[in-house]
PDB file of C-alpha atoms in Angstrom:
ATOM      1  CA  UNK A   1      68.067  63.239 104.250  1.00 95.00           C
ATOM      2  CA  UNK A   2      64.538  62.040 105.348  1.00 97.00           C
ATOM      3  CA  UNK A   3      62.724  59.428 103.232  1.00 98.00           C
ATOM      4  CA  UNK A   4      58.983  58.904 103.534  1.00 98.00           C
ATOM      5  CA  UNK A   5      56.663  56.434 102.181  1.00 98.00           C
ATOM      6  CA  UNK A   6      52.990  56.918 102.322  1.00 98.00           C
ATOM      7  CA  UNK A   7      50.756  53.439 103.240  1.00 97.00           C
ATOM      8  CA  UNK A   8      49.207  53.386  99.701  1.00 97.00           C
ATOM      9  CA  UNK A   9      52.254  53.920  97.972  1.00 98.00           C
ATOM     10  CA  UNK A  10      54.000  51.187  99.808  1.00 97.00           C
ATOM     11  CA  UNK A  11      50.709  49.103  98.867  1.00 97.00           C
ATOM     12  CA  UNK A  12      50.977  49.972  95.885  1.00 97.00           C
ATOM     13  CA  UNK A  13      54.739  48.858  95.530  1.00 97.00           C
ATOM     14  CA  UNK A  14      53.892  45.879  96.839  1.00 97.00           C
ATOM     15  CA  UNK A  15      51.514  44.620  94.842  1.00 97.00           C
ATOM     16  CA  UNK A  16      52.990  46.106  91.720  1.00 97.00           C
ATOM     17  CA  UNK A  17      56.484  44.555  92.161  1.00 97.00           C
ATOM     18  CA  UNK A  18      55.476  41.459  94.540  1.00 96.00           C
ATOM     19  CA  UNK A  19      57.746  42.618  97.562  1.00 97.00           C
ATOM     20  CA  UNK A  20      56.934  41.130 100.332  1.00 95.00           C
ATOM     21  CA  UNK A  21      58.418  41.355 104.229  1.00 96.00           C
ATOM     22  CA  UNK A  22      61.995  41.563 104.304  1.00 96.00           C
ATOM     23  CA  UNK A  23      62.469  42.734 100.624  1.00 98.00           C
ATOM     24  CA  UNK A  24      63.727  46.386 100.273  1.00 98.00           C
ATOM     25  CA  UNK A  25      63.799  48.639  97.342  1.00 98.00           C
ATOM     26  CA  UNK A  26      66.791  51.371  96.355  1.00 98.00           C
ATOM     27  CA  UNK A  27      66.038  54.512  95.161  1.00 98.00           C
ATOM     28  CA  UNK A  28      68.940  55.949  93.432  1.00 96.00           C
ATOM     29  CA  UNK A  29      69.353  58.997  90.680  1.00 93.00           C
ATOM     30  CA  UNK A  30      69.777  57.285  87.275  1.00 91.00           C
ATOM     31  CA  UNK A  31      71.967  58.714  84.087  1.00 85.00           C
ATOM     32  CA  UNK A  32      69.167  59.709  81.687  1.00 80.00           C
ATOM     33  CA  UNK A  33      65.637  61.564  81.749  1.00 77.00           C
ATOM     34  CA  UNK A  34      64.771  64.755  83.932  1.00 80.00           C
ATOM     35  CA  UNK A  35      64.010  65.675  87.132  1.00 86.00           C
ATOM     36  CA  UNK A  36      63.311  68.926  89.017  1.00 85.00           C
ATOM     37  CA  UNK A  37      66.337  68.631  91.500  1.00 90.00           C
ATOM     38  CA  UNK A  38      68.937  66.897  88.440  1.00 88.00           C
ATOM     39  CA  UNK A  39      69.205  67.995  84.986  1.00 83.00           C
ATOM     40  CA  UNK A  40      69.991  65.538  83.138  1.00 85.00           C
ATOM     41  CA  UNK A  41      69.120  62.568  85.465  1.00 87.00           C
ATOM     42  CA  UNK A  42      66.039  60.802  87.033  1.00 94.00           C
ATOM     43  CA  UNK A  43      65.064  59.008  90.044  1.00 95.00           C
ATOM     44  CA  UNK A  44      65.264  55.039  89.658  1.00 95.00           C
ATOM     45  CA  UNK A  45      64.579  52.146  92.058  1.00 96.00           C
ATOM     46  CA  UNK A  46      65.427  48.544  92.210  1.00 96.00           C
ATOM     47  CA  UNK A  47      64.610  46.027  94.361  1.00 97.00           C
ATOM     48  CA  UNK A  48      67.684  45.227  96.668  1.00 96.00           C
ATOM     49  CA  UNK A  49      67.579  43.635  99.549  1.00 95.00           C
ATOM     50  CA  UNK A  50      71.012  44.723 100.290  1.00 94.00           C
ATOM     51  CA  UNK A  51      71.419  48.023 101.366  1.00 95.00           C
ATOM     52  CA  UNK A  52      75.228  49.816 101.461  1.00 95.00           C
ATOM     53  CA  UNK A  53      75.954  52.069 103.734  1.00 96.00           C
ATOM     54  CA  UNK A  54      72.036  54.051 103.424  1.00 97.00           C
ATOM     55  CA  UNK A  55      71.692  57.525 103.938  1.00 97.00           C
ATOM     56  CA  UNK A  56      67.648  57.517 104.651  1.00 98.00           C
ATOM     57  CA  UNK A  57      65.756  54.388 104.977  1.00 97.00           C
ATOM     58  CA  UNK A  58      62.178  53.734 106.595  1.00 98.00           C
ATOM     59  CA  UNK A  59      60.480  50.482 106.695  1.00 97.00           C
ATOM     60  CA  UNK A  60      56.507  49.930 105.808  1.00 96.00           C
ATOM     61  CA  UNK A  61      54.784  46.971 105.624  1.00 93.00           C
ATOM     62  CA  UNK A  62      57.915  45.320 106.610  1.00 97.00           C
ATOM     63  CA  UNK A  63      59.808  46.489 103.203  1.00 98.00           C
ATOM     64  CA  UNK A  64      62.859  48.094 103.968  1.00 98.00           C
ATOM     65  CA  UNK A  65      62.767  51.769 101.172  1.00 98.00           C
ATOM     66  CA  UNK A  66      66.417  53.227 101.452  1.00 98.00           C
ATOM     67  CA  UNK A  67      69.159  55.252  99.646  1.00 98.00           C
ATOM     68  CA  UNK A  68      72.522  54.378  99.822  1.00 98.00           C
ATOM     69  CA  UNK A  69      75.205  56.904 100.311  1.00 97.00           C
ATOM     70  CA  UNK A  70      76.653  56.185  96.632  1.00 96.00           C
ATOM     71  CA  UNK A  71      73.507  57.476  95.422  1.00 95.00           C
ATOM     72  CA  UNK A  72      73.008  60.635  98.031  1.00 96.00           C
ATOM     73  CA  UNK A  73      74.819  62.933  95.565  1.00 95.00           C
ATOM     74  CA  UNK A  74      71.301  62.947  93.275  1.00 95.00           C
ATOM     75  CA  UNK A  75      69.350  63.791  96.621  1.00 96.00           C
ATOM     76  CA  UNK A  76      71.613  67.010  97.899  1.00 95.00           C
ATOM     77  CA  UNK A  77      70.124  69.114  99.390  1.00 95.00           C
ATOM     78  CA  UNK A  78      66.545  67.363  99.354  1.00 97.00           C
ATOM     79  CA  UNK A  79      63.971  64.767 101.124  1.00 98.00           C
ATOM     80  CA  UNK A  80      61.974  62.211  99.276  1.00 98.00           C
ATOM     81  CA  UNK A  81      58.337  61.859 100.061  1.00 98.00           C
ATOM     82  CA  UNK A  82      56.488  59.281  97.810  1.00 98.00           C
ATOM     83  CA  UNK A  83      53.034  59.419  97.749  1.00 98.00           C
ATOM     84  CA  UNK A  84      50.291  57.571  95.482  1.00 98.00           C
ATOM     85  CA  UNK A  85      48.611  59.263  92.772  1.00 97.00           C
ATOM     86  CA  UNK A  86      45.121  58.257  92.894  1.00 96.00           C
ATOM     87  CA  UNK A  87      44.219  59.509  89.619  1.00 97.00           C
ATOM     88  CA  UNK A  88      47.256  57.846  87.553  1.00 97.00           C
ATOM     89  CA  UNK A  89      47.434  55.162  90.037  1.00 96.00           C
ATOM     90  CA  UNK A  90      50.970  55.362  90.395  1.00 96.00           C
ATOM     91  CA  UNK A  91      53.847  56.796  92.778  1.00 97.00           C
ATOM     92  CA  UNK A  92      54.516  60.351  92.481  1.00 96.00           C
ATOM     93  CA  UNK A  93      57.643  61.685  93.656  1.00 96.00           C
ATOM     94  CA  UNK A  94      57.918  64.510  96.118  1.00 96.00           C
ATOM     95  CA  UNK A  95      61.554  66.261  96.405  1.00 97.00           C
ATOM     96  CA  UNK A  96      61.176  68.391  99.709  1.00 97.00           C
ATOM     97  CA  UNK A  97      63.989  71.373  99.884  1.00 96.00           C
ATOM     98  CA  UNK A  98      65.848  70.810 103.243  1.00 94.00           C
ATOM     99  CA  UNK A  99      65.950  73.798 105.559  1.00 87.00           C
ATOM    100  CA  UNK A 100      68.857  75.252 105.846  1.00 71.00           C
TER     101      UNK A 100
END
């Protein structure tokens, strides 16, 4: 799985959620809502600066973005690209099907 954080998104994160160097932020597939790769489940993050075993991680700004392997199950199959939506002004979410 490949994880990728665009600049103003991890701007955007930053200033949003006041991480700053060295912090790090899970991203993890949560119980409730809807998403286009889960029925039944959505994407969720936390800020955790204790990462377990991750699958994908990248590092921006010196914030550590990661999923760990307890959470790859919601991922299968997929890459996460998040990107800032300039009109809402908020992240948008970008599940990229994995070649075969």
């Amino acid at each position: 799985m490949k994880l990728t954080i665009s600049d103003d998104a991890s701007k955007w994160f930053a200033e949003e959620l006041g991480l700053q160097k060295g912090d790090g932020l899970k991203f993890f597939g949560k119980g409730y809502g809807t998403s286009t790769i889960q029925p039944g489940f959505s994407l969720g993050m936390l800020v955790d600066n204790n990462p377990d075993r991750p699958v994908a991680e990248t590092e921006k700004d010196g914030i550590k973005y990661y999923v760990n392997y307890g959470d790859a199950w919601y991922f299968f199959g997929y890459d996460l690209e998040v990107t800032l939506n300039h009109e809402t002004n908020e992240p948008q979410y970008n599940y990229i099907k994995q070649e075969d």
